[in-house]
XYZ file of C-alpha atoms in Angstrom:
779
model
C -9.697 15.348 -12.045
C -10.360 16.755 -15.501
C -9.025 20.187 -16.309
C -11.275 22.883 -17.754
C -8.468 25.077 -19.021
C -4.717 25.448 -19.039
C -2.377 27.759 -17.174
C 0.137 29.646 -19.268
C 3.289 29.142 -17.175
C 5.128 31.962 -18.926
C 2.773 34.826 -18.157
C 0.936 33.333 -15.178
C -2.405 34.232 -16.826
C -5.132 31.708 -17.518
C -5.883 30.713 -21.091
C -8.928 28.798 -22.230
C -8.505 25.647 -24.265
C -11.912 25.215 -25.871
C -10.917 21.817 -27.261
C -10.704 20.294 -23.804
C -13.969 18.645 -22.838
C -15.144 18.075 -19.299
C -16.472 14.549 -18.676
C -19.854 15.097 -16.990
C -19.276 12.051 -14.757
C -16.247 13.759 -13.214
C -16.982 17.479 -13.018
C -20.593 18.314 -13.926
C -22.011 14.926 -13.019
C -25.678 14.239 -13.784
C -25.885 17.632 -15.470
C -28.331 16.347 -18.086
C -30.863 15.815 -15.271
C -30.323 19.221 -13.639
C -33.543 20.784 -12.370
C -32.470 23.961 -10.603
C -29.376 26.168 -10.474
C -27.806 28.697 -8.140
C -24.506 30.506 -8.427
C -22.304 32.449 -6.041
C -19.648 34.545 -7.761
C -16.995 36.106 -5.576
C -13.911 38.113 -6.436
C -11.907 35.115 -7.674
C -13.992 31.940 -7.260
C -17.322 30.862 -8.688
C -19.460 28.365 -6.787
C -22.156 26.632 -8.801
C -24.968 24.652 -7.195
C -27.484 22.470 -8.964
C -30.065 19.880 -8.092
C -30.348 16.768 -10.225
C -32.127 13.467 -10.230
C -29.850 10.446 -10.199
C -30.857 7.079 -11.559
C -29.149 4.158 -9.898
C -29.781 0.489 -9.246
C -31.201 -0.858 -5.990
C -31.637 -4.460 -4.900
C -35.205 -5.241 -3.857
C -36.413 -8.400 -2.139
C -39.875 -9.818 -2.750
C -41.452 -12.705 -0.926
C -42.745 -15.620 -2.969
C -46.307 -16.776 -2.493
C -45.894 -19.553 0.071
C -49.550 -20.587 0.107
C -48.927 -22.971 -2.755
C -47.056 -26.211 -2.061
C -43.420 -25.743 -2.984
C -40.487 -28.031 -3.506
C -37.954 -27.879 -0.655
C -35.393 -26.377 -3.011
C -37.522 -23.321 -3.736
C -36.013 -20.036 -2.625
C -37.438 -18.068 0.284
C -37.560 -14.825 -1.677
C -36.412 -13.366 -4.962
C -33.984 -10.496 -5.493
C -34.498 -8.055 -8.314
C -32.299 -5.127 -9.268
C -34.456 -2.117 -10.094
C -33.834 1.433 -11.242
C -34.544 4.084 -8.645
C -34.491 7.857 -8.954
C -33.095 9.905 -6.083
C -32.241 13.565 -5.588
C -28.691 14.860 -5.397
C -27.181 18.284 -4.769
C -23.982 19.185 -6.617
C -21.667 22.029 -5.649
C -18.689 22.886 -7.823
C -16.055 25.510 -7.071
C -13.762 26.886 -9.760
C -11.766 29.998 -10.573
C -13.562 32.874 -12.295
C -11.076 32.601 -15.137
C -12.918 29.435 -16.211
C -16.462 30.803 -15.969
C -17.078 31.320 -19.707
C -15.879 27.854 -20.714
C -17.837 26.248 -17.889
C -21.043 28.079 -18.822
C -20.551 26.877 -22.423
C -20.159 23.334 -21.178
C -23.263 23.557 -18.991
C -25.319 24.901 -21.894
C -24.145 22.109 -24.221
C -25.047 19.361 -21.747
C -28.413 20.542 -20.465
C -31.324 18.439 -21.680
C -34.950 19.567 -21.285
C -34.235 21.539 -18.154
C -37.274 22.875 -16.336
C -35.193 25.753 -14.970
C -36.097 29.224 -16.238
C -34.351 31.218 -13.514
C -30.931 30.916 -11.910
C -30.522 32.272 -8.384
C -27.337 34.291 -7.986
C -25.490 35.880 -5.113
C -22.070 37.407 -4.438
C -20.518 40.510 -5.968
C -20.022 38.766 -9.297
C -23.785 38.207 -9.642
C -23.908 41.799 -10.922
C -20.659 41.644 -12.877
C -21.481 38.427 -14.774
C -25.290 38.826 -14.990
C -25.374 39.503 -18.729
C -22.854 36.751 -19.506
C -24.886 34.128 -17.596
C -28.190 35.173 -19.172
C -26.661 35.149 -22.639
C -24.859 31.809 -22.290
C -27.566 29.818 -20.514
C -30.688 31.614 -21.678
C -31.844 31.869 -18.075
C -33.017 34.879 -16.115
C -30.640 35.806 -13.280
C -32.467 36.439 -10.008
C -30.117 38.083 -7.485
C -30.359 37.144 -3.790
C -29.036 38.961 -0.721
C -25.508 37.740 0.012
C -25.766 37.668 3.807
C -29.123 35.850 3.802
C -27.671 33.184 1.495
C -24.586 32.861 3.659
C -26.590 32.194 6.839
C -28.972 29.766 5.113
C -26.008 27.830 3.748
C -24.241 27.770 7.107
C -27.326 26.456 8.928
C -27.768 23.773 6.273
C -24.235 22.340 6.433
C -24.101 22.459 10.240
C -27.293 20.389 10.463
C -26.678 17.964 7.621
C -22.961 17.212 7.340
C -21.344 15.310 10.219
C -17.843 16.601 10.969
C -18.517 19.829 9.088
C -17.076 22.088 11.782
C -13.605 21.694 13.224
C -11.179 23.208 15.684
C -7.700 23.807 14.272
C -4.764 22.915 16.546
C -1.574 23.416 14.551
C 0.905 21.649 16.811
C -1.333 18.787 17.949
C -1.006 15.187 16.726
C -4.141 15.809 14.700
C -4.399 19.391 13.444
C -8.101 19.031 12.626
C -10.476 18.170 15.479
C -13.948 17.708 14.090
C -17.199 18.389 15.916
C -20.104 15.941 15.918
C -23.436 17.000 14.442
C -25.678 18.614 17.024
C -29.316 19.427 16.165
C -29.135 22.393 18.556
C -26.893 24.692 16.482
C -28.276 28.043 17.654
C -27.225 30.621 18.692
C -23.808 31.183 17.151
C -21.609 33.957 15.800
C -20.520 33.896 12.170
C -17.458 35.983 11.341
C -17.302 36.257 7.577
C -13.944 37.570 6.399
C -14.063 38.721 2.822
C -12.582 42.002 1.677
C -13.878 43.398 4.958
C -15.354 41.637 7.990
C -19.031 41.066 8.811
C -20.000 39.739 12.240
C -23.426 38.139 12.336
C -25.360 36.810 15.314
C -27.520 33.860 14.224
C -30.388 32.983 16.582
C -32.604 30.704 14.489
C -33.254 29.472 10.972
C -34.529 32.878 9.827
C -33.455 35.249 12.598
C -30.019 36.802 12.291
C -28.501 40.235 12.689
C -25.297 41.874 11.544
C -24.032 43.177 14.866
C -20.668 44.505 13.760
C -17.787 44.384 11.358
C -14.519 45.927 10.286
C -12.957 47.401 7.182
C -9.731 45.574 8.088
C -10.116 42.165 6.467
C -8.944 40.005 3.600
C -8.801 42.941 1.219
C -6.533 44.762 3.675
C -4.162 41.786 3.818
C -4.149 41.527 0.038
C -3.833 45.261 -0.604
C -1.162 46.061 1.994
C 0.594 42.792 1.156
C 0.775 43.787 -2.505
C 2.261 47.175 -1.574
C 4.811 45.632 0.802
C 5.884 42.608 -1.265
C 4.895 43.547 -4.845
C 3.026 40.203 -4.916
C -0.353 40.542 -6.596
C -1.829 37.052 -6.111
C -3.580 36.238 -2.836
C -2.370 32.625 -2.633
C 1.222 33.684 -3.357
C 0.977 36.167 -0.488
C -0.194 33.412 1.853
C 2.624 31.198 0.632
C 5.116 33.935 1.512
C 3.519 34.305 4.955
C 3.824 30.559 5.595
C 7.601 30.829 5.104
C 8.134 34.061 7.041
C 9.329 34.823 10.581
C 7.219 37.639 12.000
C 9.535 38.272 14.972
C 12.031 39.876 12.571
C 9.475 42.626 11.924
C 7.178 42.714 14.965
C 8.217 44.217 18.276
C 7.666 41.705 21.081
C 7.095 42.278 24.790
C 10.627 41.038 25.503
C 12.051 43.572 23.021
C 10.660 46.307 25.270
C 11.047 44.792 28.754
C 13.865 42.319 28.209
C 11.516 39.470 29.125
C 7.921 38.913 30.150
C 5.751 41.527 31.867
C 4.666 39.250 34.713
C 2.316 41.491 36.666
C 0.183 42.008 33.563
C 0.387 38.353 32.539
C 2.181 39.139 29.260
C 4.720 36.603 28.009
C 7.923 37.765 26.370
C 6.978 36.285 22.978
C 3.731 38.263 22.746
C 3.496 40.861 19.965
C 3.638 44.313 21.544
C 3.645 46.236 18.266
C 2.958 44.866 14.782
C 5.714 46.067 12.403
C 7.283 47.814 15.433
C 10.864 46.931 14.476
C 10.522 48.319 10.952
C 10.381 51.890 12.326
C 13.751 51.737 14.101
C 15.842 49.152 12.253
C 17.907 50.565 9.411
C 17.662 47.615 7.060
C 15.491 46.022 4.395
C 12.991 43.419 5.543
C 12.319 40.307 3.481
C 8.862 40.004 1.988
C 8.189 36.634 3.683
C 8.620 38.226 7.124
C 6.471 41.221 6.219
C 3.695 38.982 4.867
C 3.770 36.897 8.056
C 3.659 40.014 10.265
C 0.738 41.387 8.254
C -1.162 38.097 8.517
C -0.649 38.048 12.292
C -1.731 41.670 12.634
C -4.980 41.279 10.741
C -5.830 37.839 12.198
C -5.226 39.059 15.761
C -7.355 42.129 15.130
C -10.221 40.042 13.741
C -9.855 37.520 16.562
C -10.045 40.196 19.258
C -13.043 41.818 17.580
C -14.824 38.437 17.378
C -14.088 37.800 21.078
C -15.531 41.129 22.166
C -18.771 40.526 20.249
C -18.987 36.911 21.460
C -18.632 38.010 25.098
C -21.017 40.925 24.638
C -23.709 38.584 23.307
C -22.780 35.643 25.574
C -21.934 33.296 22.697
C -19.387 30.492 23.013
C -19.342 29.259 19.403
C -17.756 31.414 16.712
C -17.570 30.144 13.135
C -15.078 31.772 10.772
C -15.487 31.756 7.024
C -14.936 33.751 3.881
C -12.285 34.313 1.221
C -9.614 35.147 3.812
C -9.796 31.671 5.444
C -9.974 29.206 2.544
C -8.582 26.449 4.749
C -5.086 27.947 5.045
C -3.341 26.510 8.129
C -1.383 29.695 8.960
C -4.564 31.795 8.878
C -6.564 29.345 10.988
C -3.708 29.040 13.475
C -3.351 32.794 14.006
C -7.109 33.299 14.452
C -7.322 30.345 16.865
C -4.370 31.658 18.866
C -5.977 35.093 19.080
C -9.346 33.712 20.243
C -7.713 31.493 22.880
C -5.536 34.345 24.150
C -8.279 36.943 24.503
C -10.948 34.619 26.007
C -8.710 32.213 27.962
C -10.440 29.303 26.227
C -14.037 30.386 26.991
C -14.856 30.954 23.321
C -14.201 28.335 20.652
C -12.904 29.262 17.195
C -14.518 26.914 14.673
C -13.928 26.531 10.947
C -16.010 24.796 8.275
C -14.972 22.158 5.748
C -17.295 23.621 3.134
C -17.289 27.302 4.063
C -16.558 28.187 0.437
C -19.967 26.834 -0.602
C -22.180 28.565 1.985
C -23.401 31.338 -0.322
C -24.135 28.950 -3.211
C -25.981 26.554 -0.900
C -28.025 29.430 0.545
C -28.883 30.776 -2.910
C -29.937 27.292 -3.984
C -32.153 26.914 -0.910
C -33.803 30.267 -1.649
C -34.717 28.977 -5.085
C -35.856 25.597 -3.810
C -38.203 26.733 -1.046
C -41.210 25.212 -2.843
C -39.523 21.778 -2.499
C -38.625 22.529 1.137
C -35.212 20.836 1.258
C -35.129 21.414 5.022
C -37.804 18.767 5.563
C -35.369 16.089 4.383
C -32.113 14.777 5.767
C -29.107 14.922 3.479
C -25.807 13.067 3.508
C -22.432 13.827 1.962
C -21.654 11.475 -0.906
C -18.018 10.506 -0.378
C -17.738 9.006 -3.876
C -18.403 12.347 -5.554
C -16.945 14.876 -3.096
C -13.392 16.170 -3.300
C -12.943 16.430 0.436
C -11.058 19.021 2.443
C -7.727 19.592 0.699
C -4.550 20.551 2.484
C -3.879 24.010 1.133
C -0.523 24.643 2.728
C 1.323 25.615 -0.483
C 4.741 24.334 0.508
C 3.282 20.959 1.541
C 1.352 20.029 -1.549
C 1.690 22.392 -4.519
C 0.154 19.917 -6.977
C -3.004 19.488 -4.944
C -3.103 23.230 -4.345
C -3.146 23.774 -8.092
C -5.794 21.125 -8.573
C -8.142 22.248 -5.822
C -7.665 25.799 -7.061
C -9.096 24.646 -10.381
C -12.033 22.457 -9.377
C -13.452 21.262 -6.094
C -16.709 19.383 -5.558
C -19.245 18.611 -2.851
C -22.137 16.223 -3.468
C -25.032 15.516 -1.139
C -27.714 12.860 -1.493
C -31.251 13.363 -0.278
C -31.982 10.561 2.149
C -35.272 8.692 2.020
C -35.814 9.061 5.734
C -35.528 11.949 8.148
C -32.726 11.242 10.615
C -32.694 12.250 14.281
C -30.978 11.383 17.572
C -31.810 8.201 19.445
C -33.907 9.614 22.335
C -32.069 7.302 24.762
C -28.647 8.922 24.299
C -27.578 10.226 27.693
C -26.038 13.386 26.232
C -26.517 13.852 22.470
C -24.193 16.872 22.398
C -21.197 14.831 23.613
C -22.023 11.573 21.806
C -19.228 10.335 19.525
C -20.186 7.214 17.554
C -16.666 6.106 16.660
C -14.411 4.283 19.111
C -11.092 5.204 17.454
C -10.285 8.388 15.537
C -7.831 7.273 12.855
C -7.022 10.919 12.152
C -5.207 10.987 15.510
C -4.086 7.346 15.821
C -1.369 6.913 13.169
C -0.618 3.167 13.715
C -4.337 2.321 13.593
C -4.776 4.484 10.498
C -1.921 2.748 8.693
C -3.292 -0.689 9.566
C -6.888 -0.030 8.506
C -5.961 1.719 5.263
C -3.767 -1.274 4.409
C -6.560 -3.643 5.456
C -9.159 -1.992 3.211
C -6.760 -1.815 0.269
C -5.847 -5.480 0.657
C -9.551 -6.423 0.681
C -10.292 -4.566 -2.560
C -9.726 -7.500 -4.920
C -12.136 -9.615 -2.909
C -14.808 -6.890 -3.006
C -14.385 -6.567 -6.788
C -14.736 -10.329 -7.194
C -17.866 -10.347 -5.018
C -19.386 -7.410 -6.924
C -18.910 -9.109 -10.320
C -20.276 -12.430 -9.007
C -23.421 -10.667 -7.736
C -24.278 -9.598 -11.305
C -23.548 -12.571 -13.608
C -25.779 -11.337 -16.458
C -24.739 -7.733 -17.272
C -21.763 -7.782 -19.655
C -20.307 -4.553 -18.268
C -20.124 -5.780 -14.640
C -16.367 -6.417 -14.758
C -15.699 -2.979 -16.295
C -17.819 -1.219 -13.671
C -16.137 -3.220 -10.912
C -12.724 -2.131 -12.136
C -13.852 1.511 -12.168
C -15.110 1.083 -8.601
C -11.734 -0.373 -7.645
C -9.834 2.553 -9.175
C -12.059 5.134 -7.497
C -11.949 3.573 -4.047
C -8.199 2.992 -4.245
C -7.775 6.663 -5.132
C -9.880 7.616 -2.092
C -7.693 5.439 0.148
C -4.542 7.064 -1.249
C -6.009 10.516 -0.627
C -6.862 9.556 2.955
C -3.368 8.184 3.518
C -1.948 11.660 2.820
C -4.906 13.696 4.092
C -6.713 11.742 6.821
C -8.918 14.766 7.555
C -10.302 15.052 3.994
C -13.874 14.048 4.951
C -13.806 14.815 8.655
C -12.563 12.385 11.289
C -11.206 9.275 9.589
C -12.705 6.143 11.146
C -13.387 2.524 10.222
C -17.010 3.634 9.758
C -16.095 6.341 7.242
C -13.872 3.897 5.314
C -16.767 1.419 5.109
C -19.270 4.121 4.155
C -16.964 5.485 1.435
C -16.673 1.984 -0.002
C -20.472 1.584 -0.035
C -20.844 4.976 -1.770
C -18.312 3.973 -4.422
C -20.031 0.602 -4.977
C -23.385 2.335 -5.409
C -21.829 4.858 -7.775
C -21.005 2.022 -10.199
C -24.332 0.259 -9.725
C -23.397 -2.504 -7.316
C -26.199 -1.969 -4.788
C -25.857 -5.288 -2.942
C -22.814 -7.453 -3.792
C -23.691 -9.933 -1.015
C -27.365 -10.405 -1.975
C -26.999 -13.981 -3.257
C -24.838 -15.096 -0.321
C -27.408 -13.678 2.083
C -30.210 -15.468 0.270
C -28.401 -18.826 0.443
C -27.511 -18.414 4.121
C -31.054 -17.352 5.065
C -32.527 -20.370 3.262
C -30.085 -22.701 5.000
C -30.474 -21.263 8.504
C -34.266 -21.400 8.416
C -34.131 -25.193 8.077
C -32.410 -25.440 11.477
C -34.506 -22.885 13.391
C -37.025 -25.292 14.948
C -34.297 -27.733 15.920
C -32.290 -24.920 17.586
C -35.365 -23.816 19.583
C -36.131 -27.383 20.652
C -32.572 -27.848 21.995
C -32.882 -24.583 23.974
C -36.251 -25.549 25.494
C -34.778 -28.744 26.927
C -32.259 -26.766 29.006
C -32.738 -25.460 32.533
C -33.605 -21.746 32.763
C -30.074 -20.700 33.770
C -28.354 -22.889 31.166
C -30.753 -21.560 28.545
C -29.783 -17.934 29.277
C -26.136 -18.767 28.700
C -26.918 -20.801 25.570
C -28.977 -17.907 24.155
C -26.134 -15.429 24.635
C -23.633 -17.899 23.230
C -25.940 -18.418 20.251
C -26.017 -14.682 19.457
C -22.233 -14.559 19.708
C -21.749 -17.650 17.517
C -24.164 -16.218 14.957
C -22.160 -13.009 14.917
C -19.112 -14.948 13.733
C -20.771 -15.216 10.289
C -19.523 -11.874 8.997
C -18.316 -11.628 5.387
C -16.838 -8.228 6.181
C -14.148 -9.884 8.341
C -11.309 -11.402 6.320
C -10.534 -14.085 8.933
C -14.135 -15.311 8.664
C -14.624 -14.903 4.911
C -11.482 -16.991 4.332
C -12.972 -19.793 6.460
C -16.407 -19.555 4.800
C -14.847 -19.595 1.323
C -12.645 -22.622 2.060
C -14.974 -24.666 4.285
C -18.608 -24.876 3.091
C -19.388 -27.167 6.042
C -18.525 -24.471 8.613
C -21.781 -23.984 10.518
C -23.428 -22.815 13.746
C -21.913 -25.533 15.960
C -18.446 -24.977 14.474
C -18.784 -21.245 15.202
C -19.612 -21.999 18.856
C -16.421 -24.015 19.114
C -14.398 -21.017 17.888
C -15.663 -18.767 20.676
C -13.432 -17.862 23.581
C -14.226 -19.737 26.792
C -15.284 -17.729 29.820
C -14.101 -15.505 31.358
C -14.496 -13.466 28.175
C -12.421 -10.415 27.263
C -15.278 -8.230 28.514
C -17.526 -10.401 30.655
C -20.651 -8.967 32.307
C -22.692 -12.154 31.886
C -23.126 -12.816 35.613
C -24.599 -9.330 36.110
C -26.874 -9.877 33.094
C -28.048 -13.218 34.504
C -28.925 -11.581 37.833
C -30.839 -8.876 35.972
C -32.792 -11.515 34.035
C -33.918 -13.011 37.341
C -35.657 -9.696 38.082
C -38.761 -8.123 36.522
C -38.947 -8.122 32.698
C -37.923 -5.054 30.739
C -40.810 -3.102 29.276
C -39.317 -2.850 25.774
C -36.004 -3.874 24.210
C -34.593 -2.145 21.134
C -32.304 -4.603 19.327
C -29.933 -3.329 16.593
C -29.310 -6.497 14.571
C -26.333 -7.337 12.368
C -25.845 -10.136 9.800
C -28.178 -12.225 7.672
C -28.347 -16.027 7.860
C -27.161 -17.854 10.978
C -26.744 -14.600 12.929
C -30.302 -13.265 12.678
C -32.143 -16.631 12.420
C -30.302 -18.954 14.831
C -28.675 -16.321 17.070
C -30.940 -13.292 17.425
C -34.433 -14.780 16.937
C -34.184 -17.331 19.792
C -32.928 -14.504 22.041
C -35.874 -12.324 20.938
C -38.208 -15.255 21.541
C -36.990 -15.478 25.163
C -37.566 -11.741 25.745
C -41.095 -11.999 24.319
C -41.818 -15.005 26.556
C -40.824 -12.889 29.576
C -43.347 -10.205 28.610
C -40.838 -7.774 27.076
C -41.829 -5.982 23.887
C -39.112 -6.090 21.216
C -38.247 -3.619 18.449
C -35.863 -5.054 15.843
C -33.932 -2.285 14.062
C -32.223 -3.322 10.838
C -30.540 -1.486 7.969
C -32.700 0.459 5.526
C -30.277 -0.403 2.719
C -27.682 -3.121 2.112
C -24.141 -3.124 3.489
C -21.918 -6.216 3.369
C -23.999 -9.222 4.496
C -26.048 -7.250 7.030
C -29.729 -8.079 7.054
C -31.921 -5.334 5.600
C -35.395 -4.403 6.765
C -36.936 -5.833 3.591
C -35.213 -9.172 4.147
C -36.025 -9.220 7.864
C -39.740 -8.727 7.206
C -39.771 -11.881 5.058
C -37.596 -13.906 7.460
C -39.748 -12.975 10.455
C -42.949 -13.947 8.638
C -41.448 -17.339 7.781
C -40.257 -17.890 11.376
C -43.694 -16.842 12.687
C -45.229 -19.598 10.543
C -43.039 -22.103 12.459
C -43.073 -20.603 15.938
C -46.129 -19.561 18.015
C -44.128 -17.185 20.262
C -42.885 -15.120 17.312
C -46.300 -15.393 15.645
C -48.196 -14.024 18.667
C -45.542 -11.306 19.133
C -46.236 -10.050 15.614
C -50.036 -10.383 15.866
C -50.208 -8.608 19.221
C -47.792 -5.893 18.092
C -45.259 -6.834 20.774
C -42.653 -7.583 18.110
C -42.025 -4.649 15.765
C -39.654 -4.381 12.830
C -38.351 -0.885 12.065
C -35.762 0.537 9.683
C -32.731 2.114 11.320
C -32.296 4.686 8.537
C -28.725 3.442 8.004
C -27.044 1.642 5.111
C -23.774 1.068 6.922
C -22.157 -1.861 8.770
C -21.607 0.625 11.620
C -24.137 2.604 13.632
C -24.440 6.334 14.307
C -27.043 6.794 17.039
C -27.308 10.497 16.214
C -28.626 9.776 12.704
C -31.490 7.307 13.012
C -34.855 7.038 11.288
C -37.355 9.470 12.827
C -39.988 6.693 12.905
C -37.643 4.514 14.977
C -37.120 7.358 17.462
C -40.904 7.758 17.736
C -41.397 4.025 18.382
C -38.664 4.066 21.051
C -40.475 6.881 22.880
C -43.952 5.385 22.531
C -42.855 1.955 23.767
C -40.943 3.441 26.733
C -37.865 1.446 25.760
C -35.677 0.572 28.744
C -33.116 -1.787 27.168
C -30.937 -1.261 24.087
C -29.075 -4.232 22.606
C -26.350 -3.552 20.050
C -24.829 -6.528 18.266
C -21.770 -6.931 16.071
C -18.225 -5.682 15.655
C -19.230 -2.722 13.457
C -22.062 -1.504 15.681
C -20.733 -2.371 19.157
C -16.921 -2.190 18.796
C -15.969 0.145 15.926
C -18.894 2.351 16.958
C -20.776 2.804 20.260
C -18.318 0.922 22.459
C -18.165 3.977 24.729
C -21.678 5.280 24.008
C -23.594 6.069 27.209
C -27.359 5.632 27.247
C -30.049 6.720 29.675
C -31.322 3.130 29.986
C -29.765 -0.319 30.354
C -27.680 -1.463 27.421
C -26.126 -4.684 26.206
C -23.283 -4.673 23.665
C -22.351 -8.053 22.202
C -19.647 -8.824 19.658
C -17.003 -11.346 18.632
C -13.619 -9.910 17.614
C -12.989 -11.244 14.125
C -9.892 -9.179 13.391
C -6.575 -10.240 14.959
C -5.094 -6.749 14.974
C -8.136 -5.232 16.698
C -8.305 -8.120 19.177
C -4.643 -7.571 20.037
C -5.301 -3.833 20.449
C -8.041 -4.604 22.979
C -5.895 -7.151 24.822
C -7.565 -10.249 23.408
C -7.196 -12.672 20.526
C -9.135 -13.766 17.454
C -12.732 -14.749 18.402
C -12.497 -13.060 21.811
C -15.901 -12.102 23.179
C -17.175 -8.704 24.275
C -20.296 -8.934 26.436
C -20.797 -5.492 27.938
C -23.883 -4.937 30.109
C -24.240 -1.366 31.414
C -26.691 0.324 33.763
C -26.847 4.143 33.924
C -25.564 5.711 37.130
C -28.324 6.097 39.699
C -30.615 3.453 38.175
C -31.306 0.157 39.872
C -30.870 -2.725 37.387
C -33.277 -5.083 39.154
C -36.268 -2.757 38.946
C -37.089 -3.471 35.351
C -35.512 -0.210 34.284
C -38.299 1.882 35.780
């Protein structure tokens, strides 16, 4: 992270080093394309928000004209790398001491900006108004602080998965993140700045300040300074983290000699904050006084929040503001207070990006003409700093760094994302099977696994772009960035929310895209698709010669064998690299014999003897053998039974997964060879839809809105999820309101061992919702 200034260790005051430049690709990235600004200036921190356009490369597929007679060696389609412009939101947090240098830097790097006005909020919007207007030549338009705060809070809760978390200090995982829920209202926001504001939020634009207190962060700072002679807020918190409040506070047991049972008061409960200081004839250490003060104010705020939550029948209370700032001791005391006063009925929730709420809200106020709320946004892990551990004694270096600069970046997604309508309970849906934040052995294994695979990914990225001379340099930069992310996650697993295999994969994809490697597996996919198509008709002919029952088993086995061809699995990629002859039949031989590790085939066979499903939604996985020789014959069988089929594939590339653009071309080519597929397309019984995802895994709470609409319209009664990423790492425990089929081959020895199997063990999981009869066609 580049520094914007230096700290004079002798005096403790900040000095500006004008000679130090800030690389725009690290701090103010894409600044030259900035279109709109907003700024939130508090008492000590400035939060800058700006919208920019980002130019990056995307891999596009285009079908050749197959009407002309072609040589057999001709490719099925061509791949071209094109420039695409997308929108990105940047949020940067830095200390006010750096504001002048940063404004200078922004001014020097702005090119042809369309911005004439900068939206501003926070107390400093008045204090620094003239400075901003003078430096940037922009008019400062001040916005109401509370309105901005609520707008920003609504935005992050709706758009950033794992934004909110419960803090449990003594648990295996201190941070327990909440999944994104579209139904965020109503909630209580307790904003703790110098004082406390308590706001009831009922909808996007309806909120009311229902209470508050003058005893807040300013009280802690002010009284703390008088008691300890410590003037800096973070130093005061550091003292509190080392203190023992029981040396200063009077406890219940100090009065009664133990607990007060009939009132339900334990002996360790604080009976009187600072109670011992009135009677003890001694000096108290400043660490103990700071801790006692922190407890006193946190408990007071917690009790106040509980009373308002109960009065307004609200169960969710979000805490934010300068007082919180992610400090474990503060979050612990507030959580303890809430749990004590409500007996667990009210939940204390904190936000990963609470420091940015005002800046985000101010930005949204200035961007209303573009209506950012009509889009879905996603956190860009390559550009975001992540939630830092701010416990001073744990990590002083990172404390200093995050105190200097901290970043959040969000990309505007092409498609609006919504829940899959068939989720049984969207509010309790958790996509990921294992939370690596909590499972230390699994975390250690997967972090090692991804680091070990890095050299192979770099090699693949360079090979995918043989012409550009800078490919190797960009690949090395990708490697450095992703390795740094892995090292951060090793020490701070909670940095971007719950750490999962999915988030590790997504972070890698973000880093690859950042250095213009949009599809490192594009050429491999093209070769495998070309090869597999040559065997499609033969594979179908073999299936048609089987009896009905044998064919059902062969179809399932074909999907499973196809799923072996996964370049994301090291055990498979090693085989594919070393043995070019390894094909579909060889993959079948690798499969575990029945009974499989999870074996519901007999129940599936019985179901297939019943009435056909109305519509099957099939989330497909890999290109080549998987989609062409595994999935398509299976789809063909469903169509022959009278079942409509919706094939959902990735919107963008990830590993060797088939994308929607590729699948359109493959399906057209197969339709030219096969009348069942051809009539399915012509009669609109076979539909190809984008999933809205560009990940090897699958989050059913963030799917393309068009896909959700199709699912409803077609009255889908069967969901098929294929592949280790989509059916094992994610959605293994997902419960749906219709029948579901999860199919995967375990291509990782460690994971197979974890699940009680071995390499190439089979998971064939057929589930019927409770209360539904599987032989009734799902109706």
